[in-house]
């Protein structure tokens, strides 16, 4: 994903990228059980990509979702999310296990329950739904959202969020 690339730098010390799939509310890092693996302690991810995942978590599992992200990451880890906006979710209520996921719920959960600082939040103006746009019910479109190829009520249907794990608790306190 081009949007997230600047936040994930590949280094010469770790030139490979591994991809894992699993239940984000109950996931443990696979181990090779090699002596080097076992002596290194718990493994964590440098980068977690959740494309259209967060809105499908069962409502009573969001605490587990945020805690699992915290347990699978370390200071400086990046989490990228691509999520529908709440207006689009209200219109697409027929999907199985899709919740309306308010922006503030996600931001507060990532900060307070998982220790992630928001690095970037923006509307997705590049996705193309390949649908005929219905402009008759469009509301006034903010300049930053103009030209979005995938819209709902005149606004982009999706947004990007990039979070960075921060272990300094003071970052999350108003002082």
Protein backbone atom coordinates (compact mmCIF):
# COMPACT_ATOMS: atom_id res chain seq x y z
CA UNK A 1 0.00 0.00 0.00
CA UNK A 2 1.61 3.23 -1.17
CA UNK A 3 0.01 5.21 1.65
CA UNK A 4 1.78 3.22 4.39
CA UNK A 5 5.19 2.77 2.72
CA UNK A 6 6.83 5.89 4.22
CA UNK A 7 6.03 4.55 7.71
CA UNK A 8 7.70 1.17 7.19
CA UNK A 9 11.36 1.31 6.37
CA UNK A 10 13.02 -1.90 5.25
CA UNK A 11 16.57 -2.14 6.61
CA UNK A 12 19.61 -4.16 5.62
CA UNK A 13 19.46 -5.88 9.04
CA UNK A 14 15.96 -7.16 8.27
CA UNK A 15 15.46 -7.25 4.49
CA UNK A 16 12.58 -9.74 4.52
CA UNK A 17 8.92 -9.15 5.12
CA UNK A 18 6.76 -11.92 6.55
CA UNK A 19 2.98 -12.01 6.22
CA UNK A 20 0.70 -13.74 8.75
CA UNK A 21 -3.04 -14.27 8.75
CA UNK A 22 -5.21 -14.96 11.79
CA UNK A 23 -7.87 -13.78 14.24
CA UNK A 24 -6.72 -10.32 15.35
CA UNK A 25 -8.62 -10.66 18.64
CA UNK A 26 -6.79 -13.89 19.57
CA UNK A 27 -3.48 -14.19 17.73
CA UNK A 28 -0.09 -15.38 18.93
CA UNK A 29 3.10 -14.98 17.00
CA UNK A 30 4.19 -18.22 15.31
CA UNK A 31 7.51 -19.57 16.55
CA UNK A 32 10.08 -21.62 14.72
CA UNK A 33 11.19 -23.08 18.08
CA UNK A 34 14.83 -22.60 17.15
CA UNK A 35 17.27 -21.82 19.99
CA UNK A 36 17.80 -18.31 18.62
CA UNK A 37 14.04 -17.78 18.42
CA UNK A 38 13.44 -19.02 21.97
CA UNK A 39 16.28 -16.98 23.52
CA UNK A 40 15.12 -13.77 21.84
CA UNK A 41 11.91 -13.72 23.89
CA UNK A 42 8.49 -12.87 22.57
CA UNK A 43 8.43 -11.79 18.95
CA UNK A 44 6.48 -8.76 17.81
CA UNK A 45 5.56 -7.13 14.54
CA UNK A 46 7.17 -3.98 13.16
CA UNK A 47 4.18 -3.34 10.90
CA UNK A 48 0.55 -4.51 11.06
CA UNK A 49 -1.79 -3.90 8.13
CA UNK A 50 -5.53 -4.15 8.76
CA UNK A 51 -7.40 -3.50 5.52
CA UNK A 52 -11.15 -3.53 6.10
CA UNK A 53 -10.80 -5.57 9.30
CA UNK A 54 -11.65 -3.39 12.31
CA UNK A 55 -15.32 -2.94 11.39
CA UNK A 56 -15.82 -6.74 11.35
CA UNK A 57 -14.68 -7.39 14.93
CA UNK A 58 -17.55 -8.56 17.14
CA UNK A 59 -18.70 -5.72 19.40
CA UNK A 60 -17.76 -7.56 22.60
CA UNK A 61 -14.24 -8.32 21.24
CA UNK A 62 -12.90 -4.77 20.69
CA UNK A 63 -11.08 -4.85 24.05
CA UNK A 64 -9.34 -8.05 22.91
CA UNK A 65 -8.63 -6.44 19.52
CA UNK A 66 -6.80 -3.48 21.09
CA UNK A 67 -4.99 -5.64 23.69
CA UNK A 68 -3.85 -8.10 21.01
CA UNK A 69 -2.43 -5.25 18.92
CA UNK A 70 -0.55 -4.07 22.00
CA UNK A 71 0.84 -7.55 22.76
CA UNK A 72 1.96 -8.14 19.16
CA UNK A 73 3.82 -4.84 18.74
CA UNK A 74 6.68 -2.93 20.33
CA UNK A 75 7.70 0.70 20.74
CA UNK A 76 7.82 2.21 17.26
CA UNK A 77 5.66 -0.44 15.55
CA UNK A 78 3.28 0.88 12.91
CA UNK A 79 -0.37 -0.15 12.47
CA UNK A 80 -2.10 0.82 9.23
CA UNK A 81 -5.89 0.60 8.93
CA UNK A 82 -8.14 1.08 5.91
CA UNK A 83 -11.70 1.40 7.20
CA UNK A 84 -15.07 2.54 5.84
CA UNK A 85 -16.46 5.80 7.11
CA UNK A 86 -19.50 5.48 9.42
CA UNK A 87 -21.91 7.01 6.86
CA UNK A 88 -21.01 4.31 4.34
CA UNK A 89 -21.43 1.63 6.98
CA UNK A 90 -24.95 2.83 7.80
CA UNK A 91 -25.86 2.43 4.12
CA UNK A 92 -24.23 -1.02 3.83
CA UNK A 93 -25.87 -2.56 6.89
CA UNK A 94 -26.47 -5.87 5.12
CA UNK A 95 -22.93 -7.21 5.52
CA UNK A 96 -22.40 -10.02 7.99
CA UNK A 97 -20.65 -8.87 11.17
CA UNK A 98 -20.11 -5.31 10.08
CA UNK A 99 -20.30 -2.68 12.79
CA UNK A 100 -20.56 1.04 12.39
CA UNK A 101 -17.10 2.03 13.61
CA UNK A 102 -17.00 5.68 14.71
CA UNK A 103 -13.66 7.40 14.17
CA UNK A 104 -13.41 8.50 17.81
CA UNK A 105 -14.01 4.95 19.10
CA UNK A 106 -11.09 3.65 17.06
CA UNK A 107 -8.76 6.54 17.97
CA UNK A 108 -9.51 6.36 21.70
CA UNK A 109 -9.21 2.57 21.78
CA UNK A 110 -5.88 2.62 19.97
CA UNK A 111 -4.53 5.27 22.36
CA UNK A 112 -5.96 4.23 25.73
CA UNK A 113 -6.07 0.45 25.37
CA UNK A 114 -3.18 -0.27 23.00
CA UNK A 115 -0.75 2.65 23.44
CA UNK A 116 -0.78 3.91 19.85
CA UNK A 117 -0.36 7.51 18.82
CA UNK A 118 -2.18 8.67 15.69
CA UNK A 119 0.36 9.62 13.02
CA UNK A 120 -1.93 10.16 10.05
CA UNK A 121 -5.66 10.16 9.39
CA UNK A 122 -7.04 10.99 5.98
CA UNK A 123 -9.89 10.25 3.64
CA UNK A 124 -9.19 7.73 0.90
CA UNK A 125 -9.60 9.63 -2.35
CA UNK A 126 -7.85 6.99 -4.50
CA UNK A 127 -10.07 3.90 -4.16
CA UNK A 128 -12.49 3.32 -7.01
CA UNK A 129 -15.68 1.42 -6.25
CA UNK A 130 -16.54 0.91 -9.92
CA UNK A 131 -20.04 2.09 -9.06
CA UNK A 132 -22.14 4.79 -10.59
CA UNK A 133 -21.92 7.74 -8.22
CA UNK A 134 -25.26 9.02 -6.96
CA UNK A 135 -24.75 12.75 -6.73
CA UNK A 136 -28.39 13.69 -6.14
CA UNK A 137 -28.08 13.05 -2.38
CA UNK A 138 -24.58 14.53 -2.14
CA UNK A 139 -23.79 16.98 0.58
CA UNK A 140 -21.25 19.74 0.25
CA UNK A 141 -17.89 18.08 -0.32
CA UNK A 142 -14.82 19.30 1.57
CA UNK A 143 -12.04 20.39 -0.78
CA UNK A 144 -9.73 17.61 0.47
CA UNK A 145 -12.35 14.98 -0.48
CA UNK A 146 -13.14 16.20 -3.97
CA UNK A 147 -12.56 13.70 -6.73
CA UNK A 148 -12.86 10.58 -4.57
CA UNK A 149 -13.61 7.62 -6.83
CA UNK A 150 -15.61 5.83 -4.16
CA UNK A 151 -18.18 7.96 -2.37
CA UNK A 152 -21.11 7.73 -0.01
CA UNK A 153 -23.36 10.76 0.42
CA UNK A 154 -20.74 12.82 -1.41
CA UNK A 155 -17.88 11.83 0.92
CA UNK A 156 -15.14 9.24 0.45
CA UNK A 157 -16.33 5.81 1.62
CA UNK A 158 -13.02 4.91 3.25
CA UNK A 159 -10.25 6.44 5.30
CA UNK A 160 -6.63 5.65 6.12
CA UNK A 161 -5.28 5.62 9.66
CA UNK A 162 -1.63 5.18 10.59
CA UNK A 163 -0.71 4.64 14.24
CA UNK A 164 2.70 4.36 15.93
CA UNK A 165 3.17 2.43 19.16
CA UNK A 166 4.39 4.75 21.88
CA UNK A 167 5.42 3.36 25.28
CA UNK A 168 5.82 6.74 27.00
CA UNK A 169 2.50 7.12 28.85
CA UNK A 170 3.01 10.88 29.19
CA UNK A 171 2.25 11.21 25.46
CA UNK A 172 -1.36 10.23 26.19
CA UNK A 173 -1.93 12.53 29.18
CA UNK A 174 -3.11 16.11 29.09
CA UNK A 175 -0.67 18.19 31.09
